[in-house]
Amino acid sequence: MKIINNENTFSILFFLILFIIIYFVNFFVGSAIFERTVTNLFIYIILVVGLQVFMGNSGILSFAHIGFMSIGAYSSGLLSMPIKMKGFVLRDLYPIFENVAFDPILSILIGGIFTAIIAAILTLPLMRLNDAAAVISSFALLMVIHSIVVGWSAVTNGPRTFFGLPKATTLEIALIFSFLTVIFAFIYKNSKFGLLLRASRDNDIAAESIGANIVYLRWFAIIASAFLAGIAGGLWGHFITSFSPKSFYLKETFLVISMIIIGGSFTVTGAIAGALLVTIGYEFLRWTEKVIKFSDVITFEFIGLTEIVLSITIIIFLITKPKGLFPFKEIGDTINKIIKKE
Amino acid sequence: MLLKHTLEKDLKMRMLEINNLQVNYGPVIAVKKVDLFVNQGETVVLLGANGAGKSSTLLSIAGVANKLLGKVEFSGKDITKFSPEKILTLGIATVPENRDIFPDLSVKENLVLGGYINRKKNNILQDTIEEVYNLFPILSERNSQVAGTLSGGEQQMLAIGRALMSKPKILLLDEPSLGLAPTIVEKIYEHIEQLKKNTNLTILLVEQHAMKALSIADRVYFLRLGEIVSSGKASDLKEKTDFKKIYFGE
Amino acid sequence: MKLSCEKITVDFVGLRALDQVSLSVKTKEILGLIGPNGSGKTTLLNTIGGQLKPTKGNIFKDNLDITEFTPQHRVKNGLARSFQIVRTFDSLNVFENIKSASLVSNMNYSDKIKFCDEIISYLNLDRIKHVLANTLNYGDRRRVEIARAMATDPDFLLLDEPAAGMNDDESEILLTMLREIPNKFNLGILIIDHDMSLIMKLCDRLHVLDSGKTIAEGLVDQVKTHPDVVKAYLGEGFKNENA
Amino acid sequence: MFLQYIVDVLSLGSLYALFALGLVLVYGILKLVNFAYGELVLVIGYSIFLLKGSPFPWFFMAGTAIVMSIVFSIFTDYVAFRPVREKSVTAVLITSFAFATLLQNAALLLISAKPKNVPMPSFLSDSVQFLGVITPVRNLISIFVTFLCLIIFYQFMKRSTLGLAMRAAATNFNMTRMLGIPANLVITSAFAMSGLLAGIAGTLWMSKIANVFPGVGLEPLLIAFIATVIGGMRSVHGAVLGGFILAFIDMSFNYLLPQDILKFRDVFTFSIVILILLIRPQGLVKGPATGIRT
Amino acid sequence: KEVLIGGAACETGMQAPLDTPGINGAKVAVKYLNDEKGGILGRPVKFVNLDGKSDPVTVGNSALEVIAQGAEFIIAPCDFDFGGPASMAAQDAGIVGMSLCASDPLFSSWSLGDKQFTLSMWNTTMSATAAEFAYNEKGWKTAYVVTDQIIAYTRSLSEYFLVHFDAIGGKILLEDTYTNGDNDFSAQLARLKALDEEPDVIFISSYGIDIALITKTLREAGITAPILGGDSYDDPSVWEALGTKFGSDVYFVTHTWMGSAEGHPDMPEFVKLYTDYHGSAPDTAFVATGWDTVMLFAQAAEIAGTTDGAAVAKALEDNEFNLLTGDLDYSNAADGHYPYKAAALVGLTEGNPSFLGWRNPENPPAP
Ligand SMILES: Nc1ncnc2c1ncn2[C@@H]1O[C@H](COP(=O)(O)OP(=O)(O)OP(=O)(O)O)[C@@H](O)[C@H]1O
Ligand SMILES: Nc1ncnc2c1ncn2[C@@H]1O[C@H](COP(=O)(O)OP(=O)(O)OP(=O)(O)O)[C@@H](O)[C@H]1O
Ligand SMILES: [Mg+2]
Ligand SMILES: [Mg+2]
């Protein structure tokens, strides 16, 4: 089937150029903090676009995504952590893992695959649920994953910080992975599976009546989505190098869901736009906070102000654009139209 | 035959009057300029092609469409800015195009809500429910079934029945015969005649099936692309007319 | 080819919606299913389409018993349908709506696209091919639904009130389209509608239900004057008008 | 021991049931999870805390706090629900969460990040002993207050058409208004009742934990949430039942599970949630049928 | 050019009660250095703390941020889990990082690097002090131990207590666990009640307001055994939550005593400086950890004659320091930067703390 249609090509090209521009901007800014932000942004793009693969196309809100991310982060970390560090971090580790220290990138890939396998096992029965039941079961799944991570001290160090991962994720790696993710998301969306899944999102009964097997369509999407989340988790883990189960909990879940909804969950463009917008907003606020703190002008404490401003912005944004920035049309469609007009 | 909008305002009591109405949905202007009136006890039918703005006109009387311009008067009172609930309380009930029954509530509950403004008067409520059940016996059989699982036609009956529950002075009916069996359509029109006689009910009707509607109407308005293009006595149109011409213009 | 129902019974809580109904449609034939509101027509279509399991009875496609098949499975066996309450895919454009349905058929990809285009132009949808379905008017949506069902390349097309909400002229146009379909696309049609002028002109045979039971079946002219049918469904008025 | 267990389950369950009832009022009607629901407990806690220095008796402070809870519940409707309710379900999820974050951080900014002690009359933590059971007075009061609330609530809902009107307003706002029902007011009253129930439950909760901090709302939210899922999201009876069942599950795990496994308690609880969703997506109590047709 | 001291301590979240006093103390120290001592090495001192929000990731970000702004010394949050990322960032940047009061032996040069220190005694000392106080001084022979699983600190505190209490002859009746934030202790209570004998002492290794909550629950259930714990008890909101009703028979080991010159001869002077700066007297020993952290860095930098990371680290290793929180002597990096330090013992009566004196355990367990 013809996958690379005009819309895909234009959108993919657009984002390739955009990513490269961001890369070069970073190059010229040359600040460590900026680079950190940009790397983080690319990882978030993988995460949000990965979420879009499932949530956008199936129309089912998934809370479990951050849980999948944590599986990727912990499993890849477990594989790549230097043996010496394992002695500090995971004192009760099972012997088979004690002497494992794979290459970080290999670990990240294995982590992604592992996450996908876990997702495949856990989610198959859930895929037949609709509406509220589906959303809530994904929420419960997040809680289950979170509780396991918190409880399974032997491999995760429990609620405590998991540290000692080699710092392996660079801006370039994040960029490449996120670009591949974007390509995948576009191809998937316009593939047979993507189209049928989108049909089922609009009307499941009608979709069945044209031969769509909704359970398997959703299942495939969530496995792909979990794989990407696992990869994002691995990349993030090897970027931050120390984190705790709290890094994969409600606040982060809502951050990611805010991103996708602000951008518009039905489109890949929306997912990327959301990630960009929220990251920019967040970083801007953090920057303001920092500038104020360093400036000695305002001496009273204003902790929490960042979050307040961010929440108010999100509320106002969603009131004015409840379906997000890119509700239906990909950026490529628009470009295509402009080109055709001329 | 085209009738110009020249009908003299007769001396009968003016119930509903719309002047210079304009309605939009975002950028879409659905109704450009509509002037019409309905007298007490009259049945007026609104005809026009798909998308002419018939439903939008009804909804703007009911107070749920976005009116850009114009004035709606009811019994001499300006109700343009009234809330939908206030408008119903004045005696204007609506059967909307897509029925809008409450799918999760039972038939009975739908009817009870239709009679919300009479909720304190228990006997009136009961009697009206009985009336509706007499009109549509199948609804009384389906009394406790949730409305969403009713058949298409049953839902239509419920929507009409629900509107009758508030004992309105004027009924706005949007394609009441949609999806109904021929016998039922006949019955509904009969009942409307009856109500007109018994309670002096006034009706503003939108229909796809022009001939059927004309058979019970007193007067008719034609709507094209959001504008009234013609109006007149229904009796003048009873013989076969080429509606296409009026709908789409020559 | 033949699609047949045998002694279908469907029970809902406290209600027998269908009682031992049997009917069959052949290729190139148009069978009209009529009856008063709530007589079980949509229910029957749902059982054939697989959205509902019958309490008793069987459904056959030729000699294959498809009673236990899932809806997807039935599509692969040549059944396609439209819905009484329109169910277009609202966030997809008209072309995608139709293309999605063609994906399950056995044709190769370029044939599929060609086939979709053929259907689109047959149903006069070219003009709105790239319009999102949620901005369409009612009549267009109905036609998109029919087109979508046809895109699965079915042997039998099940249509539930395709003319509802259309005015007399539009149903006239629909009539001419539908009349050609069986021959042109080599399939059989089972159609439900309350628009008697459409049904009478379109159908080869009629099947009449009342309260879940078959009260008449046969050629249009026979059924039209059948006293039970007149009484339960058509009404005296209809008889007078058509007399 | 067994009696102790019963009392523990009942007292915890009654709290859970109240929380769940308040959540299901909004959820069952609007079919939207109010993620800012837990923040009502925060409002309760800080209200009492801020009134600490005042000369008023404790019951007056608690009463004021409950009124604040109602006010904030209505406020949630106005800020997070009303503007987006009709347009997008997912958007509501985010707005209500954003509103919750807003309240938490407002508490952080205006009050403190540290837990603050919430004054409680000391008789609440006096222990009573009967039939071998030792339990603070507070627990008995919880049980009593909850049953009282439930009785009043059921009576009220049975006698008024408000419940019907709420459900109608939630499914089709404009149509409801076209029937002469003041739909906005109706939905506001659902939030007000939700605020009242959360207020009462929150006060009892405060008497248990006796301190308030910006993140205090999460646990009550989760409790209410799980209880409603278990019991039935569309049924008030279900929510109440779910509250008691959740307490029963939690307590039984507490009493029965060995320590090493107990730390996975939440895994079991949430797995039960998933199982229930799979077997009975509607929860244990079905609630009124839905009108979804094929 | 001024010397920038960067902080990534937590002003919000669960860690805030321990870190905020430290930040406040550090501010006083910075002002004191600038006003009285002409800064560090003759350069004025500036202290900026970016909230770590009780989240290791944010702590790491904040540390990087202040380092990017030119920080020459990093103040890390009061705990290994939260503070670790800040110290790792400092280590990467080649500067000295010091936790305000992380007491888990994980907070060592072994795991974090040769320029990283903690101001606090390790849990080995803290737990041993508690165990010896219970067994030797009070004669409590049997103990029930509850461990909060939430952070490394709470876990290792219990761990060393168990080892040491056992080593000096005590008997552990039951070890129990829970995780911070569980508001329900019925399970623990049930297991405690099922014991054949009531324990002489209950050791609760927990964090924040939960300490008060557990104590309250125990007392409400009719259990009267004394309660013993670590420095996380040194928190006025815990004492307030316990109140007069439950705030007796509670003992804990902490960093110093703020109430009088008994803690340290200079204490009254510090209290005065602090009061002048903040408008109210310090209410927990943790303020002293902030002051000490800054002063320790200042002293080490003066000895080294530079703020260079390696040099300051060496000065810290090679010298002994007299601090408000006691005399401090670090071992060298190979031995983990073991902080040789004494512990302060405090008891609560009706919610009011009183100083029981300095203790130095004889044979603390090995880390
Ligand atoms: N919710 C809406 N959003 C955007 N446009 C709308 C909406 N409802 C109606 N319109 C547009 O307004 C115009 C008038 O619509 P209206 O429904 O009033 O026509 P109608 O005469 O009732 O048509 P029909 O015979 O199909 O019922 C149409 O062009 C329609 O597309
Ligand atoms: N899920 C259900 N539960 C209970 N009764 C149902 C359910 N679904 C349908 N019914 C009832 O079964 C009967 C048959 O419904 P069906 O939709 O088949 O009628 P229909 O012949 O298509 O009518 P119409 O012409 O009005 O569309 C109706 O009376 C309806 O109320
Ligand atoms: Mg209309
Ligand atoms: Mg039907």
XYZ file of N, CA, C and O in Angstrom, chain C residues 29 43 88 103 112 114 128 130 180 194 221 224 228 232 238:
60
model
N -31.411 -8.787 -6.299
C -32.798 -8.554 -5.896
C -32.833 -7.423 -4.871
O -31.885 -7.232 -4.113
N -33.904 -4.258 14.429
C -33.412 -5.402 15.196
C -33.014 -6.548 14.266
O -31.968 -7.167 14.452
N -21.279 7.966 10.429
C -20.106 8.236 9.606
C -18.901 8.398 10.529
O -19.049 8.618 11.724
N -10.544 -1.418 2.745
C -9.292 -2.051 3.144
C -9.425 -3.542 3.398
O -8.475 -4.298 3.221
N -8.353 -1.165 -5.179
C -9.207 -0.644 -4.110
C -9.481 0.835 -4.316
O -10.620 1.299 -4.224
N -9.220 2.556 -6.972
C -10.037 2.766 -8.173
C -11.511 2.487 -7.868
O -12.400 3.230 -8.255
N -17.503 16.592 -2.684
C -17.168 16.714 -1.264
C -16.152 15.665 -0.828
O -15.984 15.385 0.345
N -13.053 15.565 -0.281
C -12.041 15.857 0.743
C -12.598 16.648 1.921
O -11.844 17.243 2.689
N -30.143 1.021 -9.715
C -29.103 0.498 -10.613
C -28.086 -0.403 -9.899
O -27.426 -1.218 -10.519
N -39.484 4.110 5.574
C -40.895 4.465 5.752
C -41.395 5.317 4.598
O -42.548 5.713 4.571
N -47.127 -5.451 -5.317
C -48.541 -5.190 -5.539
C -49.459 -6.018 -4.640
O -50.470 -5.534 -4.162
N -49.121 -4.572 -1.007
C -49.664 -3.219 -0.921
C -51.141 -3.212 -0.544
O -51.600 -2.352 0.187
N -54.121 -6.707 6.227
C -53.374 -6.562 7.484
C -52.334 -5.463 7.382
O -52.117 -4.683 8.314
N -52.241 -2.266 9.691
C -51.182 -2.068 10.677
C -50.203 -0.987 10.263
O -49.587 -0.342 11.100
N -53.189 5.996 2.857
C -52.272 5.581 1.813
C -53.027 4.910 0.679
O -52.811 5.167 -0.496
